[in-house]
Structure formats: structure tokens, C-alpha cells
Amino acid sequence: MKKRIYKFGGGTTVVLATCSAAIAGDLSQNFPVKAPVPYITKAPQAPNANGYDWNGWYIGVHVGVTTGSSNWSATQPFGAPNLGGSFDIPFNFDFMAGTGSYVAGVQGGYNHVFQSHLLLGWEADASFPNSDVLIPFSLRGSQTVSSPFTGQVTYGEAVMFYGSVRARAGYVFDHFLLYGTAGLAWTFDQVTRTQVAGFPAVGTATPGSVDTLQPWRVGWAAGAGVEIPITGSWTAKAEYLWTGFGLHSVGFAAGAQVYHSDLAMQSLRVGLNYRIGDTNQGLDFTTKGPSALETDHFAFHGQFTYLEQYDPPFRAPYSGPNSLIPNMARETADTTLYAGVRLWKGAEAWINPEIDQGFGLSGTLGVAGFTSGEAYKVGADFPYARLHRAFVRQTIDLGGETQKLEADINQFAGSQAANRLVLWVGRFSVVDVFDTNKYANSPKTDFLNWSMVNAGTFDYAGDGWGYSYGGAAEWYQGRFAVRGGVFDLSVTPAGGTSPDALNLDPTFNQFQVVGEIEERHQLWGQPGKIKVTGFLSHGRAALFSDANALAQATGTPADTALVRNNFTNRTGVSLNLEQQITETIGVFARAGWADGTIEPWDFTDIDRTFSGGVSINGKDWGRPDDTIGIGGVVNGIAGVHRNYFNLGGTGILIGDGQLPNPGVEGIVEAYYSYALTASTRVSVDYQFIGNPGYNTDRGPANVFAGRVHSQF
């Protein structure tokens, strides 16, 4: 899937009703930034000495690490002894894959403080384990055993997500709350039985067969924690929680077995709570959302986005493995927390844990200019956690006019010099820094199509979610800016659509170099920018001519994976224009070229592209926070690239099994973004796609979408 694209500016309601990249748009243009609520040093209605009012409703988010174990046994036929073993959930973290035994989640509850400083309340929470999706869920275990009655069998358990409803009791001290908590716990699991070899004496299992069950469990939770106020509405907490679920049994039809297991977990987590307060405050919260949390040293913002897309039936005389499927509806949802800390003068560190869920249409396949920038190349039915960004940014002022900075996502409020050097290092998206555009860059608020929010030929490095490890530098001087960066490529070309390509190259032997020049100007008294962006990807990518020759010699479908023998350098360049025409109208355009003789690596299957459009602010009809966008894009590929698809090859996103009548892929997109409240937008979007996947035999396709986006 492609990364979500926000600008570093503007926050979002971590609408902590979860469910279910790269952020580089211009949200600060669209959302007013609310000043942080000052710390309440005295609240007469509060019963505790320090004046902080703990009473009322609250919602919040948390992140943490979890460990645990599960003891299991499985019956055997004919009175044979039970099989048995145990699974362990260890603490672990894979730096390159971004996977580990960490979780992210949401909570909400109610507090009441008595005059004696005793606090009583309740809290409900849900936690979602990290996952690399193709090998689902980090809180998992498996064990293989052999028996004459069952053959060789692997049993496995995975915690899909879990939560609790608990009472809280504590004492409010002058500057913190100390509490204990206990109550009901629940978990939704996945239990599997895989017949590896041999045949069971009874049952229906055959070698290679997998029997999957998804049971709910109910148990108990208990723990303790400490919570401190940060501002008038925000508190921070640290908590230990034990959960146990006792013995639970399921029946596997394969092998005619009853499987028993218990499960116990221990979690350490930290979180933030936003106090909604009484009924009147609650009404205010529903219309304005929470205020962002920003102090001199810490900042927290959040966002929630839900998108539903549907493509009605269209002409499709044949289909292949990567074809767009007619008459399909798909949804995606994500909740992101942007947490930052000031390190020293000009330096900030940010992490962006996110909960994701859902799929793109056809599993994010079938269109080179894919229909949703909210869709990653991998998807999941159930919400899962990922740490998409973890980076440090250093700004060094070099003089010139002082510019004010508003508090925004991944950005502290403050000021910066017009002439400056900005250094990035860590895990982030290439398009957080490069190929940004004021009017077409954020699928959360403006255009959705991949080749509208970025140049379709910009084959930027990224894992299956569109993020990479690397470093970048930006030098601003007068009306110009120069940017450069080096980033890690995926293990193999394929854009994260296979287990091997899902994660980044741990050796860093395959990498990408990116450069950009920006010019800022005034045209007819209105601001504008022109950017030229170039990239070079160095790695074991195949030549299409080699794949085509092998396919013709063997009579098998073309496959670049069979001819990735040598290191190659794939290059590309794009032009990016944004220009304000009036106070309410802006235009944009992009044009790009990439070497079509070498297979693309991480983005999509486009060698030539041109896009453009207009963005219209609603001020003229009394809706200054609304936006209308209309744009179009034409995508194409080189001749040898077309021949590869006609010989049965598949690319990152497309491949119908044949391409006898190729054409350009033309897309028109229009959207209306309606400001429901100061922090929430509701949008409708329409896309017309001619020749999806460059195939004139299929389509045209129409794609309709509805989107809800909230931020603080």
C-alpha cells in the first residue's frame, strides 16, 4: 500500500474509536491550529490539593510491550496420551522489519474524586498487536509435534487483539494519581492446526491442509499505575497490567482433535488521556474535538481517517493475477499518534505509532495510478499496530527573515530563519521531504489517486507501507532550496507485495539517492513553487529485455525475478509546479520520466506521467474550510515494459496476463471536502479510469469514495 501523505502541520482527532504513507501534504492550509490549553493551576471545583480536576469522562491512547505464555494440549484418538507443549511471547523487536512484541491501543472511562481524595472510576480499553500482516500478529507462537495417530502437525496461536473493562480505585496526591485496577478481560485469537506430513488415523487432514479457528476468550485483568496531569485537559500515565484467560477448548475437524490452551499476558504501557469533563464540556468536545497537547518540551497530535471505495461493474473480458476486479467495495481505516520531544536547540525527535486496518480495491492491484493513497500494498481484516516513523530532525538557522511556525503534526510551534539547514535521520517516508505540493499531496484531505498526490514515475524507496530508513538534508537560501537524501530499498523489487519485498534490505547494499531543487516565486503577486526531483535506485533490479527473452525461449510467462542477476541503476526525474492564482484558487501540475527498460522497485508501474488540476477554496460561497479539487493524469510505460506484460508478466500493481492492445492509462478525479467541524472533514470523491493497467480491452472503470478525516 502506499503511504498516507500529510504535511507537517495540522493535527487530528485520534478518534479513539479505532478500527483500524507518507505524510507530506499541507494540512496546515486546511485546518485551524488550536492553541494548547494552558495548565490549570487552580480549579476550585477540584477536590484535590493541586487544583487539577480529575472528575468526568476521558478518552486516550496507549503504547506498550507485552509478554506472556500459553500452555496447550491436544487429544488423540483411541485413548492415546494427549499431545502438549507451550508457547512463549518474548520481548523482541526487529529493527529493519519494524516488528516486535509491542502494541498500540485506545481507552476511555470515567473518574469521580471524593473530598477524601479517593478516586473511583472505570475504564475500558482495546489493544492491537504489531503485525507484518503477511505473517500476522507479533503475539503468536507455534510448535510442531509428531505422533503415529496424527502425523507431523504444527499447532499455533496468535492474539489478534484484546482488551478489558476494569474498575479503578486510587488516591489523588498533590501532583499525581496512584491507582489499582481490576476487572473483566477479553481476547480475540487465531488458533491453527497445520498437517505437515503423515495422515491422521481419523479425521480429514491431508498434508499441507490448515484448519483455522478464531475463538473469543474471557478472563480477568488486574494491575496498577500512576497518572500525572500535563495540561488542563491532558494527563500521562504508566501502567502494569496482568491478564489471564484460564483454560479454553476448541475442536479441530481435521484430525478429530480437541485443543485446550490457557493464556496469560503481562503488559507495560504508557498512555495519554484527554479529559472531556462534564456534559457541557462533552458537547463542546463533539463539535471542536480535543485540543492538541504541546508544552515547551513535548507535543502530541493525532488523526483518524476512514475511507470506503466502490467500483461498479465494468467491461472485463479476461483477468489476470493483478487485475482490477469489478463490483467491489473496500475500506481502510487508520489512527495515528504524533509524539514529539525537543532535544536541544533546533532538534526534535518524533515517533508515529499507527493502528491500521483494511484493504485497497482488489488488494491494491489493477491500476498503475492506484485509486487510494490511504491503501497500503498489504492489508488486514483486523486492526494492527505499526511504528511508521521514528526520526530526528535538526534545524540550523543561517540568517535571514524570521518565519513563524504553527504547532502541527510532527512540528513544534516556534520560529525559523528563512535561510536554514534542515537535517533528517531515522525512519520516515521519502515523500515527507521530496515532491511535496500544496494542492495535491494528502489523500487524507485532497486527491486520493497515487499518481495525483505524487509523480507516478517517482519510484521512491519504501517498505510495503511506504516508509524507509535513511537521511536527508535541506538547504534553504533566499528563494531557492536544495534537498538530498539516501534511503534503503526493499529486499527485492515488487514494492512490498511479497514476503521477500515486504521489508527493507538489512544490508543497505541496495539503496536510493534522491535530489531536488526548489524555486519559490511571486507570479502576478501570488506565491508559487517549481521543483525538479531526481532519483537513482541501485540494486538487483532486472532488465525487461532479459525477462522477455527468457519467456520467449521457454514459453513460460515473463518473470523479472528469474533474471535479477546483476546490480543496475534505475533513474528518473520529475517536475512539480504549484501556483496560487487568487486567494481561493490554486493550480498544480507534475510531469515525470523514469527508465522504462529496468523494472520499478517500490512504488508503481509508471514510466511516463503528466498530471494537473485545480483546487478551489469555499470562501466564495461562505464555506472557507471547504475545498473542491478537479484533476487529471495520463500514465504510460515504455515499449519493452508493455511487451513484458503481454508475455504474461506481473508488476508491482498491474498484470492482466496479457496486453495485446496497450494504451495510456487516463484518470480524472474530482472531490469535495466538507468541513463538518473545526477538526473533522467529510469528503466525497469520484475517479474515472480509462484503460486500467494500460489495457484497452478492460474498463473504463468508475470509482466512488466517501472519506471521514479528523485531527487535532
Coordinates of C-alpha atoms in Angstrom, one line a residue, residues 352-707:
N352 CA 4.3 8.0 14.8
P353 CA 2.7 4.8 16.0
E354 CA -0.4 3.9 14.0
I355 CA -3.2 1.4 14.0
D356 CA -4.2 0.3 10.5
Q357 CA -7.0 -1.9 9.1
G358 CA -8.5 -2.7 5.7
F359 CA -7.6 -3.2 2.0
G360 CA -7.4 -1.3 -1.2
L361 CA -9.6 -2.3 -4.1
S362 CA -8.5 -5.7 -5.5
G363 CA -5.9 -5.9 -2.8
T364 CA -4.3 -2.6 -4.0
L365 CA -3.9 -4.0 -7.6
G366 CA -5.1 -3.4 -11.1
V367 CA -4.4 0.3 -11.7
A368 CA -0.9 1.8 -12.2
G369 CA -2.2 5.1 -10.8
F370 CA -4.0 3.4 -7.9
T371 CA -7.2 4.7 -6.6
S372 CA -6.4 5.3 -2.9
G373 CA -3.4 6.8 -1.2
E374 CA -4.9 5.6 2.0
A375 CA -4.4 2.0 0.9
Y376 CA -1.1 0.2 1.6
K377 CA 0.2 -2.6 -0.5
V378 CA -0.6 -5.0 2.3
G379 CA -3.9 -5.2 4.2
A380 CA -5.6 -6.9 7.1
D381 CA -9.1 -7.7 8.2
F382 CA -8.3 -6.8 11.8
P383 CA -6.6 -3.7 13.2
Y384 CA -2.8 -4.0 13.8
A385 CA -0.1 -1.6 15.1
R386 CA 2.9 -0.3 13.2
L387 CA 5.6 2.2 14.0
H388 CA 5.8 4.1 10.7
R389 CA 8.0 6.9 11.7
A390 CA 10.8 7.4 14.2
F391 CA 13.2 10.2 13.3
V392 CA 15.2 13.1 14.5
R393 CA 15.2 16.5 12.7
Q394 CA 17.8 19.2 13.3
T395 CA 17.2 22.8 12.0
I396 CA 20.2 25.1 11.9
D397 CA 19.4 28.8 11.3
L398 CA 21.6 30.6 8.7
G399 CA 20.1 34.0 9.0
G400 CA 17.5 36.0 7.0
E401 CA 13.9 36.9 7.8
T402 CA 12.4 35.1 10.8
Q403 CA 9.4 32.9 9.9
K404 CA 6.7 31.8 12.4
L405 CA 5.9 28.1 12.8
E406 CA 2.5 27.0 14.0
A407 CA 2.1 23.8 16.0
D408 CA 1.4 21.0 13.7
I409 CA 1.8 17.3 13.3
N410 CA 5.5 16.4 13.5
Q411 CA 6.2 20.1 14.1
F412 CA 6.6 22.2 17.2
A413 CA 5.4 25.8 17.3
G414 CA 8.2 28.4 17.2
S415 CA 10.2 30.2 14.5
Q416 CA 12.8 29.6 12.0
A417 CA 15.1 31.6 9.7
A418 CA 14.4 31.9 6.0
N419 CA 17.9 30.7 5.4
R420 CA 18.5 27.4 7.2
L421 CA 19.8 23.9 7.0
V422 CA 17.5 21.0 8.0
L423 CA 18.8 17.5 8.6
W424 CA 16.7 14.4 8.9
V425 CA 17.7 10.9 10.0
G426 CA 15.7 7.8 11.0
R427 CA 12.6 6.1 9.7
F428 CA 10.2 8.2 7.7
S429 CA 8.9 8.5 4.1
V430 CA 10.8 9.9 1.2
V431 CA 7.8 12.0 0.3
D432 CA 7.8 13.6 3.7
V433 CA 10.7 15.7 2.3
F434 CA 10.6 15.4 -1.5
D435 CA 7.9 16.0 -4.2
T436 CA 5.5 17.8 -1.9
N437 CA 2.7 20.0 -3.3
K438 CA 0.3 22.4 -1.5
Y439 CA -2.7 21.3 -3.6
A440 CA -2.2 17.6 -4.3
N441 CA -0.3 15.7 -1.6
S442 CA -2.6 14.4 1.1
P443 CA -5.1 11.6 0.4
K444 CA -6.5 12.3 3.9
T445 CA -7.8 15.7 2.8
D446 CA -7.4 16.2 -1.0
F447 CA -6.9 13.9 -4.0
L448 CA -6.8 10.1 -3.5
N449 CA -5.1 8.8 -6.6
W450 CA -1.4 7.8 -6.2
S451 CA -0.3 9.5 -9.4
M452 CA -2.0 12.7 -8.3
V453 CA -0.5 13.1 -4.9
N454 CA 3.0 12.2 -6.1
A455 CA 4.6 12.0 -9.5
G456 CA 3.7 8.5 -10.8
T457 CA 7.3 8.0 -12.0
F458 CA 8.9 8.9 -8.6
D459 CA 9.8 5.3 -7.6
Y460 CA 10.7 6.3 -4.1
A461 CA 12.1 3.8 -1.7
G462 CA 9.8 2.2 0.9
D463 CA 8.6 -1.0 2.5
G464 CA 5.2 -2.4 2.0
W465 CA 3.8 0.6 3.9
G466 CA 5.9 3.2 2.1
Y467 CA 8.5 4.0 4.8
S468 CA 12.3 3.7 4.7
Y469 CA 15.4 4.2 6.8
G470 CA 17.6 7.0 5.7
G471 CA 18.8 10.5 6.0
A472 CA 18.1 13.8 4.1
A473 CA 19.3 17.4 4.1
E474 CA 17.5 20.6 3.1
W475 CA 19.3 23.9 2.4
Y476 CA 17.1 27.0 2.1
Q477 CA 18.8 30.1 0.8
G478 CA 16.8 33.1 -0.5
R479 CA 14.2 31.9 -3.0
F480 CA 15.8 28.5 -3.5
A481 CA 16.1 25.3 -1.7
V482 CA 18.2 22.2 -2.4
R483 CA 17.5 18.8 -1.0
G484 CA 19.3 15.5 -1.0
G485 CA 18.9 12.1 0.7
V486 CA 19.9 8.5 0.8
F487 CA 17.4 5.7 1.6
D488 CA 17.2 1.9 2.0
L489 CA 15.4 0.0 -0.7
S490 CA 13.2 -3.1 -0.1
V491 CA 14.8 -6.5 -0.1
T492 CA 13.7 -7.1 -3.7
P493 CA 11.8 -5.2 -6.3
A494 CA 8.0 -5.8 -6.1
G495 CA 7.0 -2.9 -3.9
G496 CA 6.3 -4.9 -0.8
T497 CA 3.8 -7.2 -2.4
S498 CA 5.6 -10.4 -1.5
P499 CA 7.1 -11.6 1.8
D500 CA 10.6 -11.0 0.5
A501 CA 9.9 -7.5 -0.7
L502 CA 7.7 -6.5 2.3
N503 CA 10.6 -5.3 4.4
L504 CA 13.7 -3.2 3.8
D505 CA 17.2 -4.6 2.9
P506 CA 19.0 -5.2 6.2
T507 CA 22.4 -5.0 4.4
F508 CA 21.8 -1.5 3.0
N509 CA 23.6 -2.7 -0.1
Q510 CA 20.6 -1.7 -2.2
F511 CA 19.8 2.0 -1.8
Q512 CA 18.3 5.1 -3.4
V513 CA 19.7 8.5 -3.8
V514 CA 17.3 11.4 -4.2
G515 CA 17.9 15.1 -5.1
E516 CA 15.6 18.1 -5.5
I517 CA 15.9 21.8 -6.4
E518 CA 13.1 24.2 -5.5
E519 CA 12.4 27.7 -6.6
R520 CA 9.9 30.0 -4.9
H521 CA 8.5 33.0 -6.6
Q522 CA 5.7 35.5 -6.9
L523 CA 3.6 35.5 -10.1
W524 CA 1.1 38.3 -10.5
G525 CA 1.6 38.9 -6.8
Q526 CA 0.7 35.3 -5.9
P527 CA 3.1 32.7 -4.4
G528 CA 4.2 29.7 -6.3
K529 CA 6.9 26.9 -6.4
I530 CA 8.7 24.9 -9.0
K531 CA 10.6 21.7 -8.0
V532 CA 12.7 19.3 -10.0
T533 CA 13.2 15.9 -8.4
G534 CA 15.5 13.1 -9.5
F535 CA 16.3 9.7 -8.1
L536 CA 18.7 6.8 -8.7
S537 CA 17.9 3.3 -7.3
H538 CA 20.9 1.0 -7.0
G539 CA 20.1 -2.7 -6.6
R540 CA 19.5 -6.1 -8.2
A541 CA 16.6 -5.0 -10.5
A542 CA 16.0 -6.9 -13.7
L543 CA 16.1 -5.6 -17.3
F544 CA 12.8 -6.2 -19.0
S545 CA 14.6 -7.3 -22.2
D546 CA 16.2 -10.2 -20.3
A547 CA 12.9 -11.3 -18.8
N548 CA 11.2 -11.1 -22.2
A549 CA 13.9 -13.1 -23.9
L550 CA 13.7 -15.9 -21.3
A551 CA 9.9 -16.0 -21.6
Q552 CA 10.1 -16.3 -25.4
A553 CA 12.8 -19.0 -25.2
T554 CA 11.0 -21.2 -22.6
G555 CA 7.3 -20.5 -23.4
T556 CA 6.6 -19.5 -19.8
P557 CA 5.2 -16.2 -18.5
A558 CA 7.8 -13.4 -18.2
D559 CA 9.2 -13.0 -14.7
T560 CA 11.8 -10.5 -13.7
A561 CA 12.6 -12.4 -10.5
L562 CA 14.3 -15.0 -12.7
V563 CA 16.8 -12.5 -14.2
R564 CA 17.8 -10.3 -11.3
N565 CA 21.5 -11.3 -11.8
N566 CA 23.4 -8.0 -11.6
F567 CA 23.2 -4.6 -9.9
T568 CA 21.5 -2.0 -12.0
N569 CA 20.9 1.7 -11.7
R570 CA 17.3 2.9 -12.4
T571 CA 16.9 6.7 -12.7
G572 CA 14.0 9.1 -13.0
V573 CA 13.2 12.8 -13.0
S574 CA 10.0 14.8 -12.4
L575 CA 8.8 18.4 -12.5
N576 CA 6.4 19.7 -9.8
L577 CA 4.5 23.0 -10.1
E578 CA 2.2 24.7 -7.6
Q579 CA 0.8 28.2 -8.2
Q580 CA -1.8 30.3 -6.3
I581 CA -3.9 32.2 -8.8
T582 CA -6.2 34.0 -6.4
E583 CA -6.8 33.9 -2.7
T584 CA -9.2 30.9 -3.2
I585 CA -7.9 29.2 -6.4
G586 CA -4.6 27.3 -6.9
V587 CA -3.3 25.1 -9.7
F588 CA -0.8 22.3 -9.8
A589 CA 1.0 20.1 -12.3
R590 CA 3.5 17.3 -12.4
A591 CA 5.4 15.7 -15.2
G592 CA 7.8 12.7 -14.9
W593 CA 10.0 10.3 -16.7
A594 CA 11.7 7.1 -15.4
D595 CA 13.9 4.5 -17.1
G596 CA 11.4 2.0 -18.6
T597 CA 14.0 -0.6 -19.5
I598 CA 14.5 -1.6 -15.8
E599 CA 11.8 -2.9 -13.5
P600 CA 10.4 -0.4 -11.0
W601 CA 11.3 -1.1 -7.4
D602 CA 9.0 0.2 -4.7
F603 CA 6.2 2.5 -5.9
T604 CA 4.2 1.5 -9.1
D605 CA 4.4 0.6 -12.8
I606 CA 4.7 4.0 -14.4
D607 CA 7.5 5.2 -16.8
R608 CA 5.8 8.4 -18.1
T609 CA 3.3 10.7 -16.4
F610 CA 1.6 14.0 -16.6
S611 CA -0.9 15.3 -14.1
G612 CA -2.6 18.6 -13.3
G613 CA -5.6 20.2 -11.7
V614 CA -7.1 23.0 -9.7
S615 CA -8.0 23.4 -6.1
I616 CA -10.8 25.8 -5.1
N617 CA -11.4 27.1 -1.6
G618 CA -15.0 27.5 -0.4
K619 CA -14.7 31.1 0.9
D620 CA -16.6 32.5 -2.1
W621 CA -19.7 30.5 -1.1
G622 CA -19.4 31.0 2.6
R623 CA -17.5 27.8 3.4
P624 CA -13.9 28.9 3.9
D625 CA -12.8 25.5 5.2
D626 CA -14.3 23.5 2.3
T627 CA -12.3 22.5 -0.8
I628 CA -13.2 21.4 -4.3
G629 CA -10.5 19.6 -6.3
I630 CA -10.5 18.6 -10.0
G631 CA -7.6 17.0 -11.7
G632 CA -6.4 14.5 -14.3
V633 CA -3.4 12.3 -15.0
V634 CA -2.1 10.4 -18.0
N635 CA 0.3 7.5 -17.3
G636 CA 2.3 5.4 -19.7
I637 CA 5.1 2.8 -20.0
A638 CA 8.0 2.1 -22.3
G639 CA 7.6 -0.4 -25.2
V640 CA 9.8 -3.1 -23.6
H641 CA 7.7 -2.7 -20.5
R642 CA 4.5 -3.2 -22.5
N643 CA 5.9 -6.4 -24.1
Y644 CA 6.7 -7.8 -20.6
F645 CA 3.1 -7.5 -19.6
N646 CA 1.9 -9.0 -22.9
L647 CA 4.2 -12.0 -22.3
G648 CA 2.3 -12.7 -19.0
G649 CA 4.5 -10.7 -16.6
T650 CA 3.2 -9.0 -13.5
G651 CA 4.5 -5.8 -12.0
I652 CA 4.1 -4.1 -8.6
L653 CA 0.5 -3.3 -9.1
I654 CA -0.7 -4.5 -12.6
G655 CA -0.6 -7.5 -14.9
D656 CA -3.7 -8.9 -16.6
G657 CA -1.8 -11.9 -18.0
Q658 CA -1.7 -10.4 -21.5
L659 CA -1.6 -6.9 -23.0
P660 CA -2.4 -7.3 -26.8
N661 CA -3.9 -3.8 -27.1
P662 CA -2.0 -1.4 -24.9
G663 CA -2.9 2.2 -24.4
V664 CA -2.2 5.1 -22.0
E665 CA -3.9 5.0 -18.6
G666 CA -6.0 8.1 -18.2
I667 CA -7.6 9.2 -14.9
V668 CA -9.9 12.0 -14.0
E669 CA -10.6 12.7 -10.3
A670 CA -12.9 15.2 -8.5
Y671 CA -13.6 15.6 -4.8
Y672 CA -15.5 17.9 -2.4
S673 CA -14.2 18.2 1.1
Y674 CA -16.8 19.5 3.6
A675 CA -15.7 20.8 7.0
L676 CA -18.2 19.2 9.4
T677 CA -16.5 20.8 12.4
A678 CA -13.2 22.7 13.1
S679 CA -11.4 19.4 13.3
T680 CA -13.4 17.0 11.1
R681 CA -13.9 16.8 7.4
V682 CA -16.3 14.6 5.3
S683 CA -15.4 14.1 1.6
V684 CA -16.9 12.5 -1.5
D685 CA -14.6 11.5 -4.3
Y686 CA -15.1 10.2 -7.9
Q687 CA -12.5 8.8 -10.3
F688 CA -12.9 7.8 -13.9
I689 CA -10.2 5.4 -15.1
G690 CA -9.7 4.7 -18.8
N691 CA -7.6 1.7 -19.8
P692 CA -6.8 0.4 -16.2
G693 CA -3.3 -1.2 -16.3
Y694 CA -2.8 0.3 -19.8
N695 CA -5.2 -2.3 -21.2
T696 CA -7.7 -1.0 -23.7
D697 CA -9.6 -4.4 -23.5
R698 CA -10.7 -3.7 -19.9
G699 CA -12.7 -0.8 -18.5
P700 CA -13.3 2.1 -18.3
A701 CA -13.8 1.9 -14.5
N702 CA -15.6 4.3 -12.2
V703 CA -14.6 4.5 -8.6
F704 CA -16.7 6.2 -5.9
A705 CA -15.4 7.0 -2.4
G706 CA -16.5 8.5 0.9
R707 CA -14.0 9.7 3.4

